[in-house]
Structures are given as C-alpha cells and as structure tokens.
Short mmCIF file of C-alpha atoms in Angstrom, two decimals:
data_model
loop_
_atom_site.label_atom_id
_atom_site.label_comp_id
_atom_site.label_asym_id
_atom_site.label_seq_id
_atom_site.Cartn_x
_atom_site.Cartn_y
_atom_site.Cartn_z
CA UNK A 1 -57.14 -82.56 88.25
CA UNK A 2 -55.56 -83.28 85.42
CA UNK A 3 -53.86 -79.88 83.20
CA UNK A 4 -53.28 -79.36 79.28
CA UNK A 5 -52.26 -75.88 77.76
CA UNK A 6 -52.44 -75.62 73.77
CA UNK A 7 -49.09 -74.36 73.29
CA UNK A 8 -49.74 -73.44 70.29
CA UNK A 9 -52.44 -71.14 71.13
CA UNK A 10 -50.55 -70.05 74.27
CA UNK A 11 -49.30 -66.68 73.80
CA UNK A 12 -47.13 -66.41 77.26
CA UNK A 13 -49.49 -63.33 78.34
CA UNK A 14 -48.69 -65.73 82.02
CA UNK A 15 -52.58 -64.54 83.29
CA UNK A 16 -52.05 -68.00 84.81
CA UNK A 17 -48.84 -67.18 86.55
CA UNK A 18 -50.97 -64.26 88.58
CA UNK A 19 -53.33 -65.97 88.42
CA UNK A 20 -52.17 -69.84 89.68
CA UNK A 21 -48.67 -69.43 89.96
CA UNK A 22 -48.29 -72.12 91.71
CA UNK A 23 -48.93 -74.39 89.41
CA UNK A 24 -48.00 -71.83 86.43
CA UNK A 25 -44.66 -70.25 85.95
CA UNK A 26 -42.90 -68.31 82.76
CA UNK A 27 -39.73 -68.76 81.68
CA UNK A 28 -37.60 -66.85 79.64
CA UNK A 29 -38.92 -64.47 77.77
CA UNK A 30 -42.11 -66.82 76.78
CA UNK A 31 -41.71 -70.91 78.23
CA UNK A 32 -44.41 -71.55 80.19
CA UNK A 33 -44.66 -74.56 82.17
CA UNK A 34 -47.24 -76.52 84.09
CA UNK A 35 -48.07 -78.90 86.56
CA UNK A 36 -50.55 -81.03 84.64
CA UNK A 37 -51.75 -82.57 87.43
CA UNK A 38 -52.00 -80.22 90.21
CA UNK A 39 -53.65 -81.52 93.76
CA UNK A 40 -57.13 -80.77 94.04
CA UNK A 41 -56.49 -78.78 96.68
CA UNK A 42 -55.08 -76.13 93.90
CA UNK A 43 -59.18 -76.17 92.49
CA UNK A 44 -59.68 -72.68 93.00
CA UNK A 45 -56.75 -71.43 91.51
CA UNK A 46 -55.91 -73.59 89.08
CA UNK A 47 -60.15 -72.72 87.34
CA UNK A 48 -58.74 -68.79 88.10
CA UNK A 49 -56.16 -69.42 85.83
CA UNK A 50 -58.81 -70.88 83.19
CA UNK A 51 -60.91 -68.31 83.43
CA UNK A 52 -58.05 -65.54 83.37
CA UNK A 53 -55.67 -67.12 80.03
CA UNK A 54 -56.75 -64.56 76.93
CA UNK A 55 -56.19 -66.88 74.73
CA UNK A 56 -59.02 -70.11 76.54
CA UNK A 57 -56.02 -72.13 76.33
CA UNK A 58 -55.82 -74.31 78.53
CA UNK A 59 -58.58 -77.19 79.39
CA UNK A 60 -58.99 -78.99 82.94
CA UNK A 61 -61.01 -81.91 83.88
CA UNK A 62 -61.45 -82.43 87.90
CA UNK A 63 -63.77 -85.89 87.54
CA UNK A 64 -61.46 -88.71 88.16
CA UNK A 65 -61.12 -91.22 85.60
CA UNK A 66 -63.19 -94.29 86.30
CA UNK A 67 -60.93 -97.85 87.00
CA UNK A 68 -60.52 -98.85 83.64
CA UNK A 69 -62.57 -102.25 83.20
CA UNK A 70 -61.64 -104.90 79.94
CA UNK A 71 -64.30 -103.91 76.80
CA UNK B 1 -75.04 -92.93 62.05
CA UNK B 2 -75.55 -92.07 65.80
CA UNK B 3 -75.09 -95.62 67.64
CA UNK B 4 -73.73 -98.55 67.27
CA UNK B 5 -69.32 -99.87 68.01
CA UNK B 6 -67.03 -97.25 67.09
CA UNK B 7 -63.77 -98.22 67.63
CA UNK B 8 -60.37 -96.09 67.97
CA UNK B 9 -57.79 -97.83 67.35
CA UNK B 10 -54.61 -96.41 69.19
CA UNK B 11 -55.35 -93.75 72.77
CA UNK B 12 -52.72 -91.25 72.48
CA UNK B 13 -53.95 -87.53 71.31
CA UNK B 14 -55.55 -88.35 68.39
CA UNK B 15 -57.66 -91.08 69.62
CA UNK B 16 -58.94 -89.92 72.64
CA UNK B 17 -59.98 -86.69 70.46
CA UNK B 18 -61.49 -88.04 68.69
CA UNK B 19 -63.52 -90.34 71.22
CA UNK B 20 -64.63 -86.81 73.16
CA UNK B 21 -65.20 -85.24 69.67
CA UNK B 22 -67.13 -88.00 68.66
CA UNK B 23 -69.35 -87.71 72.17
CA UNK B 24 -69.91 -84.41 71.92
CA UNK B 25 -70.84 -84.06 68.33
CA UNK B 26 -73.97 -86.89 69.29
CA UNK B 27 -72.06 -91.16 69.02
CA UNK B 28 -74.61 -92.09 71.64
CA UNK B 29 -73.56 -96.17 71.10
CA UNK B 30 -70.67 -98.25 72.23
CA UNK B 31 -66.96 -96.38 72.02
CA UNK B 32 -63.76 -98.31 72.99
CA UNK B 33 -60.55 -97.61 72.66
CA UNK B 34 -58.03 -99.98 72.52
CA UNK B 35 -54.31 -99.39 73.49
CA UNK B 36 -51.08 -101.27 72.44
CA UNK B 37 -49.48 -98.98 76.05
CA UNK B 38 -50.61 -99.79 79.78
CA UNK B 39 -51.85 -95.78 80.45
CA UNK B 40 -54.46 -94.52 79.45
CA UNK B 41 -53.85 -91.12 77.70
CA UNK B 42 -51.36 -88.71 78.13
CA UNK B 43 -49.15 -85.86 76.28
CA UNK B 44 -45.82 -86.90 74.70
CA UNK B 45 -44.88 -83.17 74.61
CA UNK B 46 -43.64 -82.97 78.46
CA UNK B 47 -41.47 -86.26 78.42
CA UNK B 48 -38.54 -83.98 76.07
CA UNK B 49 -38.47 -81.29 78.17
CA UNK B 50 -39.75 -81.42 82.14
CA UNK B 51 -40.17 -84.62 83.07
CA UNK B 52 -36.54 -85.06 81.54
CA UNK B 53 -34.75 -82.67 84.39
CA UNK B 54 -37.04 -83.97 87.10
CA UNK B 55 -39.54 -81.69 87.06
CA UNK B 56 -42.78 -82.94 86.59
CA UNK B 57 -43.22 -86.83 87.20
CA UNK B 58 -43.50 -89.28 83.68
CA UNK B 59 -47.03 -90.67 85.37
CA UNK B 60 -48.26 -87.05 85.40
CA UNK B 61 -49.21 -86.21 82.13
CA UNK B 62 -52.86 -88.20 82.24
CA UNK B 63 -55.05 -85.74 79.41
CA UNK B 64 -57.96 -84.06 80.42
CA UNK B 65 -60.65 -85.95 78.87
CA UNK B 66 -59.53 -89.35 80.45
CA UNK B 67 -63.11 -89.10 83.50
CA UNK B 68 -66.25 -88.02 81.39
CA UNK B 69 -65.89 -90.27 78.23
CA UNK B 70 -68.03 -93.20 78.32
CA UNK B 71 -65.49 -95.04 76.50
CA UNK B 72 -64.87 -98.75 77.25
CA UNK B 73 -60.35 -99.42 77.18
CA UNK B 74 -58.25 -101.95 75.82
CA UNK B 75 -55.04 -100.63 77.26
CA UNK B 76 -52.22 -102.45 77.00
CA UNK B 77 -53.23 -104.84 73.99
CA UNK B 78 -52.32 -103.49 71.13
CA UNK B 79 -53.85 -103.70 67.64
CA UNK B 80 -52.61 -106.89 65.31
CA UNK B 81 -54.74 -107.06 62.52
CA UNK B 82 -57.28 -105.99 60.50
CA UNK B 83 -60.47 -108.13 59.05
CA UNK B 84 -61.90 -105.98 56.97
CA UNK B 85 -65.19 -108.54 55.70
CA UNK B 86 -65.44 -108.66 59.39
CA UNK B 87 -65.52 -105.87 60.15
CA UNK B 88 -63.55 -106.74 63.25
CA UNK B 89 -60.30 -105.72 64.86
CA UNK B 90 -57.59 -108.02 66.08
CA UNK B 91 -55.61 -107.68 69.04
CA UNK B 92 -52.01 -109.11 70.47
CA UNK B 93 -53.92 -110.99 72.55
CA UNK B 94 -56.02 -113.14 70.40
CA UNK B 95 -59.02 -110.63 71.52
CA UNK B 96 -61.50 -109.88 68.48
CA UNK B 97 -63.12 -106.61 68.39
CA UNK B 98 -66.23 -106.21 65.94
CA UNK B 99 -66.47 -102.71 64.64
CA UNK B 100 -69.13 -100.24 62.81
CA UNK B 101 -66.70 -98.03 62.34
CA UNK B 102 -62.91 -97.39 62.85
CA UNK B 103 -60.78 -94.54 63.83
CA UNK B 104 -57.30 -95.56 63.58
CA UNK B 105 -54.59 -93.61 65.11
CA UNK B 106 -51.55 -95.96 66.18
CA UNK B 107 -49.37 -92.97 65.72
CA UNK B 108 -45.51 -93.48 65.46
CA UNK B 109 -42.93 -95.11 66.82
CA UNK B 110 -39.40 -93.80 67.51
CA UNK B 111 -36.88 -94.41 64.60
CA UNK B 112 -34.47 -97.80 66.13
CA UNK B 113 -31.11 -97.04 65.29
CA UNK B 114 -30.67 -99.65 62.56
CA UNK B 115 -27.60 -101.78 63.63
CA UNK B 116 -30.35 -103.89 66.60
CA UNK B 117 -27.56 -105.96 69.02
CA UNK B 118 -24.72 -102.11 69.71
CA UNK B 119 -29.41 -100.61 69.91
CA UNK B 120 -29.46 -103.20 72.45
CA UNK B 121 -26.69 -101.80 74.03
CA UNK B 122 -27.80 -100.56 77.77
CA UNK B 123 -27.41 -96.79 78.13
CA UNK B 124 -28.45 -96.91 74.20
CA UNK B 125 -32.31 -94.90 74.64
CA UNK B 126 -34.98 -93.60 72.30
CA UNK B 127 -37.48 -90.79 73.76
CA UNK B 128 -41.28 -90.85 72.55
CA UNK B 129 -43.31 -92.97 75.57
CA UNK B 130 -43.37 -92.48 79.23
CA UNK B 131 -42.41 -95.11 79.68
CA UNK B 132 -39.12 -94.03 77.58
CA UNK B 133 -39.01 -91.00 79.49
CA UNK B 134 -38.92 -93.03 82.65
CA UNK B 135 -36.09 -95.27 81.83
CA UNK B 136 -33.89 -91.99 80.49
CA UNK B 137 -34.65 -89.62 82.87
CA UNK B 138 -33.41 -92.98 85.63
CA UNK B 139 -29.82 -93.09 83.32
CA UNK B 140 -29.15 -88.86 83.95
CA UNK B 141 -30.18 -88.45 87.07
CA UNK B 142 -27.06 -91.88 87.77
CA UNK B 143 -24.79 -88.26 86.35
CA UNK B 144 -23.00 -90.73 82.93
CA UNK B 145 -20.01 -88.95 81.99
CA UNK B 146 -21.23 -87.57 78.67
CA UNK B 147 -24.64 -87.77 76.70
CA UNK B 148 -24.54 -88.87 73.28
CA UNK B 149 -27.23 -87.80 71.54
CA UNK B 150 -27.77 -89.21 67.83
CA UNK B 151 -29.95 -86.45 65.53
CA UNK B 152 -30.24 -82.31 66.27
CA UNK B 153 -34.25 -83.13 65.02
CA UNK B 154 -37.16 -81.62 67.54
CA UNK B 155 -37.01 -84.08 69.58
CA UNK B 156 -33.21 -84.31 69.64
CA UNK B 157 -32.23 -81.05 70.03
CA UNK B 158 -35.31 -80.54 72.88
CA UNK B 159 -33.21 -83.30 74.89
CA UNK B 160 -30.34 -81.26 74.82
CA UNK B 161 -31.48 -78.41 76.73
CA UNK B 162 -33.07 -80.39 79.01
CA UNK B 163 -30.00 -82.02 80.55
CA UNK B 164 -27.48 -79.50 79.56
CA UNK B 165 -29.94 -77.57 82.20
CA UNK B 166 -29.40 -80.75 84.30
CA UNK B 167 -25.08 -79.97 84.20
CA UNK B 168 -24.43 -82.73 82.20
CA UNK B 169 -21.59 -82.49 78.96
CA UNK B 170 -23.54 -83.31 75.95
CA UNK B 171 -22.65 -83.94 72.00
CA UNK B 172 -25.29 -83.90 69.60
CA UNK B 173 -24.02 -85.09 66.03
CA UNK B 174 -26.05 -84.76 62.78
CA UNK B 175 -25.17 -85.17 58.74
CA UNK B 176 -27.20 -82.24 58.25
CA UNK B 177 -25.83 -77.85 57.78
CA UNK B 178 -28.04 -76.88 60.90
CA UNK B 179 -29.97 -78.72 63.93
CA UNK B 180 -33.76 -78.89 62.88
CA UNK B 181 -32.93 -78.01 59.12
CA UNK B 182 -35.72 -80.52 57.73
CA UNK B 183 -37.74 -78.36 58.95
CA UNK B 184 -36.26 -74.98 59.41
CA UNK B 185 -34.08 -74.99 57.11
CA UNK B 186 -29.87 -73.74 57.18
CA UNK B 187 -30.72 -70.20 58.64
CA UNK B 188 -33.33 -69.68 61.24
CA UNK B 189 -31.59 -73.72 62.07
CA UNK B 190 -27.93 -72.08 62.10
CA UNK B 191 -29.39 -69.04 65.20
CA UNK B 192 -30.34 -72.14 66.61
CA UNK B 193 -27.08 -73.48 66.55
CA UNK B 194 -25.45 -70.97 68.15
CA UNK B 195 -27.80 -70.39 71.19
CA UNK B 196 -26.73 -74.75 71.05
CA UNK B 197 -23.36 -73.43 71.32
CA UNK B 198 -23.45 -70.60 73.41
CA UNK B 199 -25.62 -73.78 75.95
CA UNK B 200 -22.31 -76.27 76.42
CA UNK B 201 -23.46 -78.28 73.46
CA UNK B 202 -20.64 -80.12 71.42
CA UNK B 203 -22.56 -79.79 68.31
CA UNK B 204 -20.96 -82.08 65.80
CA UNK B 205 -22.56 -81.19 62.32
CA UNK B 206 -21.89 -82.40 58.99
CA UNK B 207 -21.27 -85.99 60.36
CA UNK B 208 -22.34 -89.52 61.42
CA UNK B 209 -21.86 -92.35 63.86
CA UNK B 210 -21.62 -95.04 62.02
CA UNK B 211 -21.00 -97.74 64.97
CA UNK B 212 -21.55 -97.90 69.01
CA UNK B 213 -19.48 -99.99 71.23
CA UNK B 214 -19.55 -101.42 74.91
CA UNK B 215 -19.53 -104.16 76.78
CA UNK B 216 -23.34 -104.69 77.77
CA UNK B 217 -23.30 -101.37 78.48
CA UNK B 218 -22.10 -98.36 76.03
CA UNK B 219 -18.85 -96.89 75.94
CA UNK B 220 -18.03 -95.08 72.76
CA UNK B 221 -19.80 -93.86 68.61
CA UNK B 222 -17.07 -94.01 66.02
CA UNK B 223 -17.76 -91.81 63.79
CA UNK B 224 -17.47 -91.32 59.87
CA UNK B 225 -14.13 -89.85 59.95
CA UNK B 226 -13.10 -91.70 62.39
CA UNK B 227 -13.05 -89.80 65.13
CA UNK B 228 -14.68 -91.51 68.51
CA UNK B 229 -16.83 -89.23 71.78
CA UNK B 230 -17.16 -91.34 74.76
CA UNK B 231 -20.41 -91.64 76.39
CA UNK B 232 -22.05 -93.69 78.18
CA UNK B 233 -25.66 -92.54 77.60
CA UNK B 234 -26.99 -92.39 73.87
CA UNK B 235 -30.48 -91.05 72.94
CA UNK B 236 -31.20 -92.17 69.29
CA UNK B 237 -33.46 -89.12 67.68
CA UNK B 238 -33.89 -89.38 64.40
CA UNK B 239 -36.89 -89.00 64.15
CA UNK B 240 -40.38 -91.49 63.69
CA UNK B 241 -42.24 -94.16 61.76
CA UNK B 242 -46.02 -95.02 61.64
CA UNK B 243 -47.45 -97.69 63.90
CA UNK B 244 -49.29 -99.19 60.36
CA UNK B 245 -47.31 -102.48 60.32
CA UNK B 246 -50.03 -104.81 61.88
CA UNK B 247 -52.70 -103.39 59.10
CA UNK B 248 -50.20 -105.06 56.94
CA UNK B 249 -52.91 -107.03 54.14
CA UNK B 250 -55.45 -105.89 55.08
CA UNK B 251 -55.63 -104.14 51.58
CA UNK B 252 -54.99 -100.59 53.04
CA UNK B 253 -52.29 -97.85 51.29
CA UNK B 254 -49.89 -98.16 53.71
CA UNK B 255 -46.45 -98.14 54.65
CA UNK B 256 -43.66 -97.29 57.00
CA UNK B 257 -45.05 -93.29 55.54
CA UNK B 258 -48.55 -93.69 57.35
CA UNK B 259 -52.03 -95.00 56.11
CA UNK B 260 -53.36 -93.30 53.43
CA UNK B 261 -56.86 -91.74 53.58
CA UNK B 262 -58.44 -88.78 52.06
CA UNK B 263 -59.39 -85.80 53.14
CA UNK B 264 -62.36 -86.25 55.05
CA UNK B 265 -60.36 -89.22 57.29
CA UNK B 266 -61.17 -92.26 55.29
CA UNK B 267 -58.78 -94.91 54.36
CA UNK B 268 -57.60 -95.81 51.42
CA UNK B 269 -57.63 -99.21 49.99
CA UNK B 270 -55.08 -100.56 47.28
CA UNK B 271 -56.44 -99.35 44.71
CA UNK B 272 -56.20 -95.37 46.24
CA UNK B 273 -60.30 -95.51 47.44
CA UNK B 274 -61.81 -94.69 49.98
CA UNK B 275 -62.95 -97.71 52.64
CA UNK B 276 -66.52 -96.15 53.72
CA UNK B 277 -65.99 -97.22 57.46
CA UNK B 278 -62.41 -96.54 58.90
CA UNK B 279 -60.73 -93.76 59.16
CA UNK B 280 -57.60 -92.71 60.69
CA UNK B 281 -56.26 -89.22 62.33
CA UNK B 282 -52.99 -88.01 63.35
CA UNK B 283 -49.46 -89.08 63.42
CA UNK B 284 -50.21 -92.24 61.19
CA UNK B 285 -52.33 -90.09 59.28
CA UNK B 286 -51.17 -89.22 55.20
CA UNK B 287 -53.21 -87.43 53.83
CA UNK B 288 -53.74 -84.62 50.70
CA UNK B 289 -53.20 -81.66 52.18
CA UNK B 290 -54.11 -78.41 49.92
CA UNK B 291 -51.35 -76.06 51.14
CA UNK B 292 -49.23 -78.91 50.07
CA UNK B 293 -51.19 -78.90 45.78
CA UNK B 294 -52.84 -81.95 47.14
CA UNK B 295 -49.37 -83.79 47.89
CA UNK B 296 -49.69 -86.79 51.01
CA UNK B 297 -48.24 -85.22 53.88
CA UNK B 298 -48.49 -87.19 57.68
CA UNK B 299 -47.64 -84.67 60.11
CA UNK B 300 -46.58 -85.12 63.47
CA UNK B 301 -47.92 -82.38 65.41
CA UNK B 302 -49.65 -82.08 68.75
CA UNK B 303 -51.80 -79.42 66.88
CA UNK B 304 -52.81 -81.82 63.53
CA UNK B 305 -53.95 -85.11 66.22
CA UNK B 306 -56.27 -82.85 67.74
CA UNK B 307 -57.86 -81.22 65.01
CA UNK B 308 -57.86 -83.50 62.25
CA UNK B 309 -59.30 -86.17 65.15
CA UNK B 310 -61.95 -83.95 64.79
CA UNK B 311 -62.57 -83.44 60.98
CA UNK B 312 -63.04 -87.80 61.50
CA UNK B 313 -65.13 -87.87 64.08
CA UNK B 314 -67.63 -85.37 62.24
CA UNK B 315 -67.17 -87.47 59.07
CA UNK B 316 -67.82 -90.58 60.39
CA UNK B 317 -70.92 -88.83 61.90
CA UNK B 318 -72.42 -86.97 59.02
CA UNK B 319 -70.92 -88.53 56.04
CA UNK B 320 -67.75 -87.14 54.33
CA UNK B 321 -69.50 -84.54 52.36
CA UNK B 322 -70.70 -83.24 55.77
CA UNK B 323 -67.46 -81.82 56.83
CA UNK B 324 -65.16 -81.16 53.23
CA UNK B 325 -61.56 -81.69 52.80
CA UNK B 326 -59.10 -81.80 56.09
CA UNK B 327 -56.75 -78.20 55.24
CA UNK B 328 -55.68 -77.17 59.33
CA UNK B 329 -52.72 -74.62 58.35
CA UNK B 330 -50.18 -77.14 60.21
CA UNK B 331 -48.43 -75.24 63.58
CA UNK B 332 -46.28 -76.92 65.85
CA UNK B 333 -43.93 -75.57 68.59
CA UNK B 334 -40.63 -76.34 70.52
CA UNK B 335 -39.09 -74.65 73.26
CA UNK B 336 -35.54 -75.26 73.78
CA UNK B 337 -32.06 -73.50 75.30
CA UNK B 338 -34.55 -70.71 76.52
CA UNK B 339 -36.62 -70.72 72.98
CA UNK B 340 -39.81 -70.66 72.44
CA UNK B 341 -40.13 -71.62 68.27
CA UNK B 342 -43.22 -71.67 67.50
CA UNK B 343 -43.68 -72.62 63.63
CA UNK B 344 -47.35 -72.23 61.08
CA UNK B 345 -47.32 -73.44 57.73
CA UNK B 346 -45.31 -75.69 56.14
CA UNK B 347 -41.65 -75.09 55.11
CA UNK B 348 -41.13 -78.37 52.70
CA UNK B 349 -40.24 -77.17 49.53
CA UNK B 350 -39.81 -73.57 50.62
CA UNK B 351 -37.17 -71.64 48.52
CA UNK B 352 -36.51 -68.62 50.04
CA UNK B 353 -37.21 -67.16 53.73
CA UNK B 354 -36.80 -63.29 55.12
CA UNK B 355 -37.05 -62.49 58.63
CA UNK B 356 -39.94 -60.25 58.62
CA UNK B 357 -40.20 -58.72 61.58
CA UNK B 358 -37.41 -58.24 64.41
CA UNK B 359 -33.87 -59.85 64.30
CA UNK B 360 -31.55 -62.76 65.11
CA UNK B 361 -28.97 -59.99 66.95
CA UNK B 362 -31.94 -58.90 69.65
CA UNK B 363 -33.05 -62.48 70.45
CA UNK B 364 -37.31 -62.58 68.34
CA UNK B 365 -37.91 -62.47 64.93
CA UNK B 366 -40.53 -63.64 62.96
CA UNK B 367 -39.14 -65.72 59.55
CA UNK B 368 -41.52 -65.93 56.58
CA UNK B 369 -40.56 -68.94 54.15
CA UNK B 370 -41.80 -68.47 50.37
CA UNK B 371 -41.73 -70.84 47.84
CA UNK B 372 -42.96 -70.08 43.71
CA UNK B 373 -43.55 -66.11 45.16
CA UNK B 374 -46.09 -67.57 47.06
CA UNK B 375 -46.39 -67.51 51.44
CA UNK B 376 -45.90 -70.48 52.80
CA UNK B 377 -45.10 -70.79 56.48
CA UNK B 378 -43.22 -68.38 59.46
CA UNK B 379 -41.80 -69.63 61.93
CA UNK B 380 -40.89 -67.01 65.38
CA UNK B 381 -39.01 -67.65 67.54
CA UNK B 382 -39.61 -66.14 70.80
CA UNK B 383 -42.35 -64.20 69.07
CA UNK B 384 -45.47 -65.70 69.57
CA UNK B 385 -47.93 -63.46 69.56
CA UNK B 386 -46.73 -62.28 65.93
CA UNK B 387 -47.31 -65.45 64.03
CA UNK B 388 -51.27 -65.09 64.30
CA UNK B 389 -51.45 -62.48 61.69
CA UNK B 390 -49.31 -65.42 59.02
CA UNK B 391 -52.11 -67.64 58.76
CA UNK B 392 -54.26 -65.71 56.37
CA UNK B 393 -51.36 -65.59 54.18
CA UNK B 394 -50.12 -68.74 54.43
CA UNK B 395 -53.87 -70.16 53.86
CA UNK B 396 -54.35 -67.92 50.86
CA UNK B 397 -50.51 -67.96 49.39
CA UNK B 398 -49.89 -64.65 49.67
CA UNK B 399 -46.82 -63.02 47.42
CA UNK B 400 -43.31 -63.49 49.69
CA UNK B 401 -42.67 -61.33 51.46
CA UNK B 402 -46.01 -61.48 52.91
CA UNK B 403 -45.42 -57.88 54.30
CA UNK B 404 -42.14 -55.45 53.57
CA UNK B 405 -41.87 -51.52 55.28
CA UNK B 406 -42.05 -53.14 58.42
CA UNK B 407 -41.30 -51.06 61.43
CA UNK B 408 -38.23 -52.80 62.41
CA UNK B 409 -37.48 -55.13 59.49
CA UNK B 410 -38.09 -51.37 56.41
CA UNK B 411 -36.24 -54.40 53.60
CA UNK B 412 -36.63 -57.55 54.25
CA UNK B 413 -33.39 -59.53 52.62
CA UNK B 414 -34.35 -62.90 50.75
CA UNK B 415 -32.34 -65.65 51.13
CA UNK B 416 -32.53 -69.22 50.36
CA UNK B 417 -33.97 -70.98 53.33
CA UNK B 418 -31.51 -74.39 53.47
CA UNK B 419 -34.07 -77.16 53.29
CA UNK B 420 -32.88 -80.53 51.79
CA UNK B 421 -34.50 -80.86 48.96
CA UNK B 422 -38.39 -81.06 48.52
CA UNK B 423 -38.86 -85.44 47.74
CA UNK B 424 -40.34 -86.20 44.43
CA UNK B 425 -43.86 -87.33 45.23
#
C-alpha cells in the first residue's frame, strides 16, 4: 500500500489519527506524521482514514506496482 | 491529441502527476517515463524529516499512482539530449526515444559545495534524493560528534530539526541575518531562529564558511572571521539548480534557473517563441506568473509540481488555448522545531509584513505580506486553518493588510519584512 498526504491541504483535524492510529500521528500542534507504506493488513483502517479526512488530503493506492519493463 | 507517443522526461512528482493527468484526460497512446534515478517516483518531503530520524525507511515513500499508470518506464537512464528536428529524446545510455509530444519534468538537483575537492571529502552530504537521504541517515546513525549545516533555508532548517531530535550537536551557518530569510524575511525568520536556538542549535548567522578541511574525511570548517567549527558530518544545503544541462544545444531558452515556458507550459525557444510539441512542468519550469506581473519564476514547491503538471497535460491534449495561463497561487509547507509553517502567494519583493492573527508570543500566528499596498502572501505558523481565507485576497491583490480589527489583533503593526532585495528581471 502506498499513502501520500497533501500537506498543503491538511489542516490537522486529526481524523486520520483516530481512524488509523498506527499509521497517522499528530505531533505538536499540527505536524502530521504518517506511514507512507502501510502493510496490506491495515487496508480497512487506512481506507477509513481517507474517508474521515474532512479536507480530502489523503491518497492511497492498494495495487502493487507492475514490474518495471523497458520501453 | 489523444493517441501517439508522449514521453515524460523526469520520473518524480511532476512527471508522475503529469502522466496521470494525461491518462485521466483520455490519452490512450503510448506513455513513456524516463528517470535518471533507478527508483519509481517517490515523495521527497519526508526525506529531510522522518527519514533522517529513522522513523520512515528511505525506500518507503514511493508515490500512489505508480501502480495503475499503464506506462513504460525507462529508469536509471538520464536524459542526455534532445533531437528537436527528429522529435526524439536522447538517453545517456545511447538510447533514443521518439515522441510526438514531450513533457520535460527533470526537476532540480542540490547545489554542490563550490570547491569540488572539499565536496568530495567523506562526511560531506547534500540532500535531494532517496539515496542521499539513506547516506545521510547512515552517517547520522554513526553518531557524529557534531553536524555542520551550510545554509539556513528550508532544507537546512528541517535537517537541523531532525538532527536535534536525534540528540546530536548541530551548528548551522548562513550569511543571511535570519534563517529562511530568502522566503520569509528577517521578521518571521527571526521567530524561527528563536525556536532553533531554544532547541539547542548553534546558529551562526551573518557568517560564511570559506573552507572545508580534512584528510579524506571532513574534520572542520573554516569561517570567514578566522574561526573554525569542528564537525565530522557536513550537510551542504545551499539550494537547488535546475536540471537543464542536458538541453544544451537544443535551441530552447534554458539555464540553471530553469527552462522557460509560457502560461500553457509550452517550452520557449531561444527567440522566446513557444515550441508546439515540448512542454515543461515542476521545479524545472520557469513560467510567467500573473501574481508577479508575469515575471518568469520557477517554483520548487510540491503543490506546483502537481498542479502545473496537470495544467501541462491538459494543454498537451487539448491545445494551449483550452487551458488559459497557469496561475495557481503558490503554496508550500515546512515542518521544523515543532512548527508547521505554511505559505500562500509569493513574498518576493514584499515591502511590509504584519501579524494579522494570533501572536508570536503565543506560538501561533498568521503573517500577511504586502507590496505597494497590495496583499501578496500569507504565512501561517501553527495556524494552518487560518491560511485558506487569504487565498482570495492574494489572488485579487487586495489592499494590505487584508484584515484589520481582528479580535486577537486589533491594530496590526506593519513593518518591513527584511527580505533580500528583489532580483532584477
């Protein structure tokens, strides 16, 4: 799984931290620290975090990247 | 145009998001991404932060979007030249990749320490790529006695913060009177300086390093006042230069400051005319920004890479007239010393700054920047939710200060921001 948060958009509402506390942590007032490569077993929690974000700042991709092939 | 072959030179954030935008806008042809690094596109902002502290492995930040792109990848093969007449990208490995349209997103690289033999001393690092971050993290894991950081821009300050959180002694040297002075000015930079010193950073402002010394490994830096800093790990954080060297001889308007393009992201030739089949986006693209009176600017911002690449993709598929000039309000963020600093607009050339909400004493405030009586930028410190309200005033060039009489700031005091003199175009 690959996760990226648009931290321009993030407003530190911390809803992801409640939805997936093992993968999203708020440090200090508004520094979001997140795991960009959560294990597949966390899929449900990470999906909840994506849905919970009030500013839609979290993007996740579940599919494995295809093997790199030459052009 | 929805078919044919589009080549994307550069496989980082702008290249990936540009390629994605081509697909989501209906491009069904052949899509080839060329990257100088062997890695699939990854996110760079964590490299100076949680990768250095060991919380995130250097290889963990591969970006969402790589899995579903339906692209061909040519990774670990830098672009080496451009055959414009033959419409082909030339690769360093001798390969030749023909295209119908080309998106140039080759980004920037860390500016090296100017003395090559000193830069080659072991223990001297720059930080731009995943491999750089892995090497620097390994150097930090060996617990150097002191780390010296050359440059107090965003990368230098973020690295200093990460290294302090590891408990290592850090010295930061910068000729400017405040950290982040180029972007934020002396007033707001001075607030950050206070946090740096409180966190235990040995901050040497108004000072230059003249020489790095050592025998194979770096041991000390000599300062212009004759003093020395004993350090066994050095991070050179002197900004970035755009990766345009490979375009030499291609007849495009390109130099270390970027590849010039128009508002539709079309590359400009030596006479300043747009080239119809070559586009640029991200750090490498120098474009006329409406917020600066159309003065050309290249922005090293994460959000710019995303938005400009999408703009370029639409122009590539539907023509330059369909998109209008690229006019995204610049935005960036930085995390350091417990602070989240976020910015909207461009502070360049600002002649006034005012704290319009909150207060530095409370550790939470919003500073607005003005130029000739107009609002041009806003910077929030631990107050990100206040920032979006300023996008409209910045876009519209509203009178400065944009608000007065706020409940927590009844009389905003406007002072010179302490920015460096504006560059002459």
